[in-house]
């Protein structure tokens, strides 16, 4: 029955949280040691292997952090650290970070930035993770030789993000399910790949900011993810 299923999901969430907490200490030690070895190694082949290990560890650490933040946002216990954010600088930084991915995948990547002086009161760390998740998801499904476009704008209400790709798109029947926790694998795209936790995290970030996220068909083919984050009041800094 429904109560039993709800209890099972709560127990599963608790188990996942405990596992992630227990992972963080050995993972931090691993990342620390790889940085030490990167400074000491001289052989180019060994250096490249160690960079691959370091990058894989960083991805795993990012995923673990997303799991913990997702749990806090789901329970309503996460407090946003709202600051006056230079939106143009923020989106250009994330754009530059994804340029190597675009080159590697053979995808044209364009940015429509709001321009100098565009600001909004947001949790910048979470907004960067939101952008990273949306772009990583889009690159995952964008075929070689296509265009991926990030559009960012602001107004007095807040921040608007749009990520357009020319991939297989998301079937209309699955457009709500892809944002639900533990439903990503059931909401796979037409190529059969699973979505994962990133879009659940993205939805919770938008909702925590009093906003929303949705996906629709991109004119000309592909998917268009649209997110809105409402601007708020600057968070009070704790006094010590």
PDB file of C-alpha atoms in Angstrom:
ATOM      1  CA  UNK A   1       0.000   0.000   0.000  1.00  0.00           C
ATOM      2  CA  UNK A   2       0.972   3.659  -0.188  1.00  0.00           C
ATOM      3  CA  UNK A   3       2.182   3.942   3.424  1.00  0.00           C
ATOM      4  CA  UNK A   4       4.426   0.901   3.010  1.00  0.00           C
ATOM      5  CA  UNK A   5       5.919   2.313  -0.199  1.00  0.00           C
ATOM      6  CA  UNK A   6       6.499   5.682   1.484  1.00  0.00           C
ATOM      7  CA  UNK A   7       8.207   3.975   4.426  1.00  0.00           C
ATOM      8  CA  UNK A   8      10.392   1.975   2.023  1.00  0.00           C
ATOM      9  CA  UNK A   9      11.445   5.150   0.195  1.00  0.00           C
ATOM     10  CA  UNK A  10      12.291   6.879   3.493  1.00  0.00           C
ATOM     11  CA  UNK A  11      14.442   3.933   4.546  1.00  0.00           C
ATOM     12  CA  UNK A  12      16.150   3.924   1.159  1.00  0.00           C
ATOM     13  CA  UNK A  13      16.879   7.649   1.461  1.00  0.00           C
ATOM     14  CA  UNK A  14      18.307   7.176   4.966  1.00  0.00           C
ATOM     15  CA  UNK A  15      20.540   4.333   3.776  1.00  0.00           C
ATOM     16  CA  UNK A  16      21.775   6.387   0.812  1.00  0.00           C
ATOM     17  CA  UNK A  17      22.565   9.335   3.104  1.00  0.00           C
ATOM     18  CA  UNK A  18      24.560   7.130   5.495  1.00  0.00           C
ATOM     19  CA  UNK A  19      26.528   5.597   2.620  1.00  0.00           C
ATOM     20  CA  UNK A  20      27.360   9.010   1.173  1.00  0.00           C
ATOM     21  CA  UNK A  21      28.462  10.361   4.561  1.00  0.00           C
ATOM     22  CA  UNK A  22      30.739   7.337   5.041  1.00  0.00           C
ATOM     23  CA  UNK A  23      32.188   7.796   1.537  1.00  0.00           C
ATOM     24  CA  UNK A  24      33.296  11.378   2.016  1.00  0.00           C
ATOM     25  CA  UNK A  25      36.274  10.844   4.354  1.00  0.00           C
ATOM     26  CA  UNK A  26      38.054   8.167   2.269  1.00  0.00           C
ATOM     27  CA  UNK A  27      37.221  10.095  -0.895  1.00  0.00           C
ATOM     28  CA  UNK A  28      38.763  13.270   0.530  1.00  0.00           C
ATOM     29  CA  UNK A  29      41.885  11.297   1.454  1.00  0.00           C
ATOM     30  CA  UNK A  30      42.079   9.854  -2.065  1.00  0.00           C
ATOM     31  CA  UNK A  31      41.790  13.300  -3.667  1.00  0.00           C
ATOM     32  CA  UNK A  32      44.414  14.734  -1.325  1.00  0.00           C
ATOM     33  CA  UNK A  33      46.847  11.945  -2.169  1.00  0.00           C
ATOM     34  CA  UNK A  34      46.337  12.317  -5.917  1.00  0.00           C
ATOM     35  CA  UNK A  35      47.209  16.029  -5.658  1.00  0.00           C
ATOM     36  CA  UNK A  36      50.420  15.110  -3.803  1.00  0.00           C
ATOM     37  CA  UNK A  37      51.342  12.537  -6.461  1.00  0.00           C
ATOM     38  CA  UNK A  38      50.606  14.987  -9.280  1.00  0.00           C
ATOM     39  CA  UNK A  39      53.237  17.305  -7.815  1.00  0.00           C
ATOM     40  CA  UNK A  40      55.792  14.497  -7.424  1.00  0.00           C
ATOM     41  CA  UNK A  41      55.369  12.454 -10.618  1.00  0.00           C
ATOM     42  CA  UNK A  42      57.520  13.286 -13.630  1.00  0.00           C
ATOM     43  CA  UNK A  43      56.686  10.607 -16.185  1.00  0.00           C
ATOM     44  CA  UNK A  44      54.111  12.112 -18.635  1.00  0.00           C
ATOM     45  CA  UNK A  45      52.202   8.830 -18.985  1.00  0.00           C
ATOM     46  CA  UNK A  46      51.902   8.394 -15.218  1.00  0.00           C
ATOM     47  CA  UNK A  47      50.886  12.037 -14.840  1.00  0.00           C
ATOM     48  CA  UNK A  48      48.063  11.591 -17.341  1.00  0.00           C
ATOM     49  CA  UNK A  49      46.877   8.432 -15.562  1.00  0.00           C
ATOM     50  CA  UNK A  50      46.895  10.273 -12.224  1.00  0.00           C
ATOM     51  CA  UNK A  51      44.919  13.182 -13.707  1.00  0.00           C
ATOM     52  CA  UNK A  52      42.282  10.699 -14.893  1.00  0.00           C
ATOM     53  CA  UNK A  53      42.101   9.240 -11.373  1.00  0.00           C
ATOM     54  CA  UNK A  54      41.858  12.749  -9.876  1.00  0.00           C
ATOM     55  CA  UNK A  55      39.101  13.793 -12.306  1.00  0.00           C
ATOM     56  CA  UNK A  56      37.105  10.617 -11.626  1.00  0.00           C
ATOM     57  CA  UNK A  57      37.412  11.277  -7.889  1.00  0.00           C
ATOM     58  CA  UNK A  58      36.216  14.850  -8.340  1.00  0.00           C
ATOM     59  CA  UNK A  59      33.174  13.648 -10.290  1.00  0.00           C
ATOM     60  CA  UNK A  60      32.378  11.122  -7.565  1.00  0.00           C
ATOM     61  CA  UNK A  61      32.789  13.827  -4.900  1.00  0.00           C
ATOM     62  CA  UNK A  62      30.470  16.147  -6.811  1.00  0.00           C
ATOM     63  CA  UNK A  63      27.867  13.382  -7.085  1.00  0.00           C
ATOM     64  CA  UNK A  64      28.121  12.672  -3.341  1.00  0.00           C
ATOM     65  CA  UNK A  65      27.627  16.370  -2.565  1.00  0.00           C
ATOM     66  CA  UNK A  66      24.610  16.472  -4.882  1.00  0.00           C
ATOM     67  CA  UNK A  67      23.069  13.519  -3.032  1.00  0.00           C
ATOM     68  CA  UNK A  68      23.481  15.230   0.347  1.00  0.00           C
ATOM     69  CA  UNK A  69      22.179  18.595  -0.888  1.00  0.00           C
ATOM     70  CA  UNK A  70      19.270  16.865  -2.640  1.00  0.00           C
ATOM     71  CA  UNK A  71      18.310  15.181   0.637  1.00  0.00           C
ATOM     72  CA  UNK A  72      18.431  18.518   2.486  1.00  0.00           C
ATOM     73  CA  UNK A  73      16.380  20.310  -0.170  1.00  0.00           C
ATOM     74  CA  UNK A  74      13.827  17.478  -0.243  1.00  0.00           C
ATOM     75  CA  UNK A  75      13.324  17.794   3.528  1.00  0.00           C
ATOM     76  CA  UNK A  76      13.289  21.609   3.415  1.00  0.00           C
ATOM     77  CA  UNK A  77      16.304  21.861   5.732  1.00  0.00           C
ATOM     78  CA  UNK A  78      18.723  23.533   3.309  1.00  0.00           C
ATOM     79  CA  UNK A  79      19.231  27.267   3.875  1.00  0.00           C
ATOM     80  CA  UNK A  80      20.153  29.194   0.747  1.00  0.00           C
ATOM     81  CA  UNK A  81      23.196  31.468   0.867  1.00  0.00           C
ATOM     82  CA  UNK A  82      21.727  34.296  -1.198  1.00  0.00           C
ATOM     83  CA  UNK A  83      24.160  36.961  -2.393  1.00  0.00           C
ATOM     84  CA  UNK A  84      24.101  39.654  -5.066  1.00  0.00           C
ATOM     85  CA  UNK A  85      25.501  37.646  -7.990  1.00  0.00           C
ATOM     86  CA  UNK A  86      27.161  38.956 -11.149  1.00  0.00           C
ATOM     87  CA  UNK A  87      25.097  36.748 -13.463  1.00  0.00           C
ATOM     88  CA  UNK A  88      27.070  37.576 -16.609  1.00  0.00           C
ATOM     89  CA  UNK A  89      30.375  36.577 -14.988  1.00  0.00           C
ATOM     90  CA  UNK A  90      28.836  33.442 -13.471  1.00  0.00           C
ATOM     91  CA  UNK A  91      27.400  32.100 -16.719  1.00  0.00           C
ATOM     92  CA  UNK A  92      30.566  32.933 -18.677  1.00  0.00           C
ATOM     93  CA  UNK A  93      32.639  31.001 -16.127  1.00  0.00           C
ATOM     94  CA  UNK A  94      30.425  27.909 -16.471  1.00  0.00           C
ATOM     95  CA  UNK A  95      30.425  28.320 -20.266  1.00  0.00           C
ATOM     96  CA  UNK A  96      34.241  28.309 -20.375  1.00  0.00           C
ATOM     97  CA  UNK A  97      34.356  25.196 -18.200  1.00  0.00           C
ATOM     98  CA  UNK A  98      32.269  23.295 -20.761  1.00  0.00           C
ATOM     99  CA  UNK A  99      34.129  24.407 -23.886  1.00  0.00           C
ATOM    100  CA  UNK A 100      36.556  21.413 -23.732  1.00  0.00           C
ATOM    101  CA  UNK A 101      33.564  19.041 -23.552  1.00  0.00           C
ATOM    102  CA  UNK A 102      32.022  20.697 -26.612  1.00  0.00           C
ATOM    103  CA  UNK A 103      35.293  20.342 -28.526  1.00  0.00           C
ATOM    104  CA  UNK A 104      35.703  16.710 -27.516  1.00  0.00           C
ATOM    105  CA  UNK A 105      32.153  15.819 -28.563  1.00  0.00           C
ATOM    106  CA  UNK A 106      32.241  17.819 -31.786  1.00  0.00           C
ATOM    107  CA  UNK A 107      29.317  20.024 -30.747  1.00  0.00           C
ATOM    108  CA  UNK A 108      29.046  23.757 -31.461  1.00  0.00           C
ATOM    109  CA  UNK A 109      28.449  25.597 -28.181  1.00  0.00           C
ATOM    110  CA  UNK A 110      27.032  29.128 -28.025  1.00  0.00           C
ATOM    111  CA  UNK A 111      26.307  31.477 -25.122  1.00  0.00           C
ATOM    112  CA  UNK A 112      23.733  34.260 -25.130  1.00  0.00           C
ATOM    113  CA  UNK A 113      24.788  36.115 -21.969  1.00  0.00           C
ATOM    114  CA  UNK A 114      22.846  38.952 -20.298  1.00  0.00           C
ATOM    115  CA  UNK A 115      25.763  41.387 -20.493  1.00  0.00           C
ATOM    116  CA  UNK A 116      27.762  43.377 -17.976  1.00  0.00           C
ATOM    117  CA  UNK A 117      25.809  44.674 -15.010  1.00  0.00           C
ATOM    118  CA  UNK A 118      23.211  41.895 -14.906  1.00  0.00           C
ATOM    119  CA  UNK A 119      22.725  40.847 -11.288  1.00  0.00           C
ATOM    120  CA  UNK A 120      20.337  38.798  -9.168  1.00  0.00           C
ATOM    121  CA  UNK A 121      20.185  37.750  -5.495  1.00  0.00           C
ATOM    122  CA  UNK A 122      20.763  33.984  -5.591  1.00  0.00           C
ATOM    123  CA  UNK A 123      22.757  31.136  -4.086  1.00  0.00           C
ATOM    124  CA  UNK A 124      25.626  31.269  -6.598  1.00  0.00           C
ATOM    125  CA  UNK A 125      27.063  27.854  -5.717  1.00  0.00           C
ATOM    126  CA  UNK A 126      23.750  26.094  -6.323  1.00  0.00           C
ATOM    127  CA  UNK A 127      23.111  28.104  -9.500  1.00  0.00           C
ATOM    128  CA  UNK A 128      26.487  27.046 -10.914  1.00  0.00           C
ATOM    129  CA  UNK A 129      25.687  23.412 -10.110  1.00  0.00           C
ATOM    130  CA  UNK A 130      22.289  23.834 -11.785  1.00  0.00           C
ATOM    131  CA  UNK A 131      23.921  25.194 -14.936  1.00  0.00           C
ATOM    132  CA  UNK A 132      26.528  22.447 -14.870  1.00  0.00           C
ATOM    133  CA  UNK A 133      23.857  19.748 -14.552  1.00  0.00           C
ATOM    134  CA  UNK A 134      21.732  21.127 -17.382  1.00  0.00           C
ATOM    135  CA  UNK A 135      24.717  21.494 -19.719  1.00  0.00           C
ATOM    136  CA  UNK A 136      26.178  18.078 -18.822  1.00  0.00           C
ATOM    137  CA  UNK A 137      22.812  16.478 -19.542  1.00  0.00           C
ATOM    138  CA  UNK A 138      22.503  18.319 -22.867  1.00  0.00           C
ATOM    139  CA  UNK A 139      26.024  17.364 -23.999  1.00  0.00           C
ATOM    140  CA  UNK A 140      25.280  13.737 -23.113  1.00  0.00           C
ATOM    141  CA  UNK A 141      22.527  13.614 -25.747  1.00  0.00           C
ATOM    142  CA  UNK A 142      23.782  16.128 -28.351  1.00  0.00           C
ATOM    143  CA  UNK A 143      24.933  14.363 -31.552  1.00  0.00           C
ATOM    144  CA  UNK A 144      28.251  15.326 -33.130  1.00  0.00           C
ATOM    145  CA  UNK A 145      27.941  18.228 -35.540  1.00  0.00           C
ATOM    146  CA  UNK A 146      24.906  19.788 -33.818  1.00  0.00           C
ATOM    147  CA  UNK A 147      24.430  23.042 -31.905  1.00  0.00           C
ATOM    148  CA  UNK A 148      23.988  23.448 -28.148  1.00  0.00           C
ATOM    149  CA  UNK A 149      22.978  26.874 -26.901  1.00  0.00           C
ATOM    150  CA  UNK A 150      22.865  28.420 -23.400  1.00  0.00           C
ATOM    151  CA  UNK A 151      20.643  31.485 -23.025  1.00  0.00           C
ATOM    152  CA  UNK A 152      20.728  33.534 -19.824  1.00  0.00           C
ATOM    153  CA  UNK A 153      18.634  36.587 -18.958  1.00  0.00           C
ATOM    154  CA  UNK A 154      17.618  38.556 -15.881  1.00  0.00           C
ATOM    155  CA  UNK A 155      14.851  40.959 -14.918  1.00  0.00           C
ATOM    156  CA  UNK A 156      13.461  42.370 -11.695  1.00  0.00           C
ATOM    157  CA  UNK A 157      11.867  39.010 -10.874  1.00  0.00           C
ATOM    158  CA  UNK A 158      14.984  36.859 -11.149  1.00  0.00           C
ATOM    159  CA  UNK A 159      17.121  34.665 -13.406  1.00  0.00           C
ATOM    160  CA  UNK A 160      16.000  32.739 -16.479  1.00  0.00           C
ATOM    161  CA  UNK A 161      18.057  29.947 -18.039  1.00  0.00           C
ATOM    162  CA  UNK A 162      17.443  28.097 -21.286  1.00  0.00           C
ATOM    163  CA  UNK A 163      19.498  25.199 -22.636  1.00  0.00           C
ATOM    164  CA  UNK A 164      18.714  24.145 -26.205  1.00  0.00           C
ATOM    165  CA  UNK A 165      20.101  21.046 -27.915  1.00  0.00           C
ATOM    166  CA  UNK A 166      19.442  19.227 -31.186  1.00  0.00           C
ATOM    167  CA  UNK A 167      19.427  15.715 -29.739  1.00  0.00           C
ATOM    168  CA  UNK A 168      16.608  13.145 -29.623  1.00  0.00           C
ATOM    169  CA  UNK A 169      14.478  15.274 -27.308  1.00  0.00           C
ATOM    170  CA  UNK A 170      12.257  14.074 -24.473  1.00  0.00           C
ATOM    171  CA  UNK A 171       8.911  12.374 -25.264  1.00  0.00           C
ATOM    172  CA  UNK A 172       5.966  14.384 -23.952  1.00  0.00           C
ATOM    173  CA  UNK A 173       4.835  11.476 -21.774  1.00  0.00           C
ATOM    174  CA  UNK A 174       8.156  11.528 -19.887  1.00  0.00           C
ATOM    175  CA  UNK A 175       8.705  15.259 -19.455  1.00  0.00           C
ATOM    176  CA  UNK A 176       7.482  15.358 -15.857  1.00  0.00           C
ATOM    177  CA  UNK A 177       9.020  12.052 -14.759  1.00  0.00           C
ATOM    178  CA  UNK A 178      12.606  13.019 -15.615  1.00  0.00           C
ATOM    179  CA  UNK A 179      12.634  15.535 -12.742  1.00  0.00           C
ATOM    180  CA  UNK A 180      11.494  12.992 -10.129  1.00  0.00           C
ATOM    181  CA  UNK A 181      13.898  11.242  -7.782  1.00  0.00           C
ATOM    182  CA  UNK A 182      14.473   7.560  -8.634  1.00  0.00           C
ATOM    183  CA  UNK A 183      12.484   7.955 -11.873  1.00  0.00           C
ATOM    184  CA  UNK A 184      15.387   9.011 -14.107  1.00  0.00           C
ATOM    185  CA  UNK A 185      16.037   5.447 -15.277  1.00  0.00           C
ATOM    186  CA  UNK A 186      12.371   5.063 -16.173  1.00  0.00           C
ATOM    187  CA  UNK A 187      12.428   8.326 -18.147  1.00  0.00           C
ATOM    188  CA  UNK A 188      15.253   7.450 -20.515  1.00  0.00           C
ATOM    189  CA  UNK A 189      15.537   9.275 -23.824  1.00  0.00           C
ATOM    190  CA  UNK A 190      14.846   7.622 -27.140  1.00  0.00           C
ATOM    191  CA  UNK A 191      18.469   6.462 -27.352  1.00  0.00           C
ATOM    192  CA  UNK A 192      17.971   4.427 -24.187  1.00  0.00           C
ATOM    193  CA  UNK A 193      20.283   6.366 -21.861  1.00  0.00           C
ATOM    194  CA  UNK A 194      19.200   7.182 -18.317  1.00  0.00           C
ATOM    195  CA  UNK A 195      18.955  10.728 -16.999  1.00  0.00           C
ATOM    196  CA  UNK A 196      20.278  10.215 -13.441  1.00  0.00           C
ATOM    197  CA  UNK A 197      20.073  12.444 -10.354  1.00  0.00           C
ATOM    198  CA  UNK A 198      21.111  15.717 -12.006  1.00  0.00           C
ATOM    199  CA  UNK A 199      17.650  16.806 -13.122  1.00  0.00           C
ATOM    200  CA  UNK A 200      16.105  16.039  -9.730  1.00  0.00           C
ATOM    201  CA  UNK A 201      18.809  18.210  -8.173  1.00  0.00           C
ATOM    202  CA  UNK A 202      18.093  20.919 -10.765  1.00  0.00           C
ATOM    203  CA  UNK A 203      14.363  20.924  -9.981  1.00  0.00           C
ATOM    204  CA  UNK A 204      15.001  21.203  -6.244  1.00  0.00           C
ATOM    205  CA  UNK A 205      17.430  24.113  -6.745  1.00  0.00           C
ATOM    206  CA  UNK A 206      14.800  25.987  -8.759  1.00  0.00           C
ATOM    207  CA  UNK A 207      12.049  25.258  -6.218  1.00  0.00           C
ATOM    208  CA  UNK A 208      14.303  26.305  -3.317  1.00  0.00           C
ATOM    209  CA  UNK A 209      14.646  29.672  -5.090  1.00  0.00           C
ATOM    210  CA  UNK A 210      10.874  29.962  -5.531  1.00  0.00           C
ATOM    211  CA  UNK A 211      11.133  29.037  -9.210  1.00  0.00           C
ATOM    212  CA  UNK A 212      10.512  26.126 -11.544  1.00  0.00           C
ATOM    213  CA  UNK A 213      11.972  24.069 -14.376  1.00  0.00           C
ATOM    214  CA  UNK A 214      10.413  22.418 -17.419  1.00  0.00           C
ATOM    215  CA  UNK A 215      11.360  20.742 -20.674  1.00  0.00           C
ATOM    216  CA  UNK A 216       9.689  21.045 -24.057  1.00  0.00           C
ATOM    217  CA  UNK A 217      10.490  20.411 -27.686  1.00  0.00           C
ATOM    218  CA  UNK A 218      13.130  22.734 -29.100  1.00  0.00           C
ATOM    219  CA  UNK A 219      11.930  24.400 -32.320  1.00  0.00           C
ATOM    220  CA  UNK A 220      13.807  22.582 -35.072  1.00  0.00           C
ATOM    221  CA  UNK A 221      14.251  19.436 -32.996  1.00  0.00           C
ATOM    222  CA  UNK A 222      15.833  18.438 -29.705  1.00  0.00           C
ATOM    223  CA  UNK A 223      15.073  19.505 -26.143  1.00  0.00           C
ATOM    224  CA  UNK A 224      14.645  22.924 -24.557  1.00  0.00           C
ATOM    225  CA  UNK A 225      15.121  23.061 -20.779  1.00  0.00           C
ATOM    226  CA  UNK A 226      13.818  26.282 -19.218  1.00  0.00           C
ATOM    227  CA  UNK A 227      14.523  27.240 -15.603  1.00  0.00           C
ATOM    228  CA  UNK A 228      13.496  30.248 -13.540  1.00  0.00           C
ATOM    229  CA  UNK A 229      14.988  31.247 -10.165  1.00  0.00           C
ATOM    230  CA  UNK A 230      13.352  34.094  -8.282  1.00  0.00           C
ATOM    231  CA  UNK A 231      15.601  36.804  -6.878  1.00  0.00           C
ATOM    232  CA  UNK A 232      15.272  37.219  -3.121  1.00  0.00           C
ATOM    233  CA  UNK A 233      16.743  38.986  -0.125  1.00  0.00           C
ATOM    234  CA  UNK A 234      20.437  38.747   0.707  1.00  0.00           C
ATOM    235  CA  UNK A 235      20.991  36.109   3.405  1.00  0.00           C
ATOM    236  CA  UNK A 236      22.073  37.356   6.791  1.00  0.00           C
ATOM    237  CA  UNK A 237      25.640  36.414   7.648  1.00  0.00           C
ATOM    238  CA  UNK A 238      26.017  34.566  10.952  1.00  0.00           C
ATOM    239  CA  UNK A 239      27.579  36.604  13.754  1.00  0.00           C
ATOM    240  CA  UNK A 240      30.344  35.041  15.811  1.00  0.00           C
TER     241      UNK A 240
END
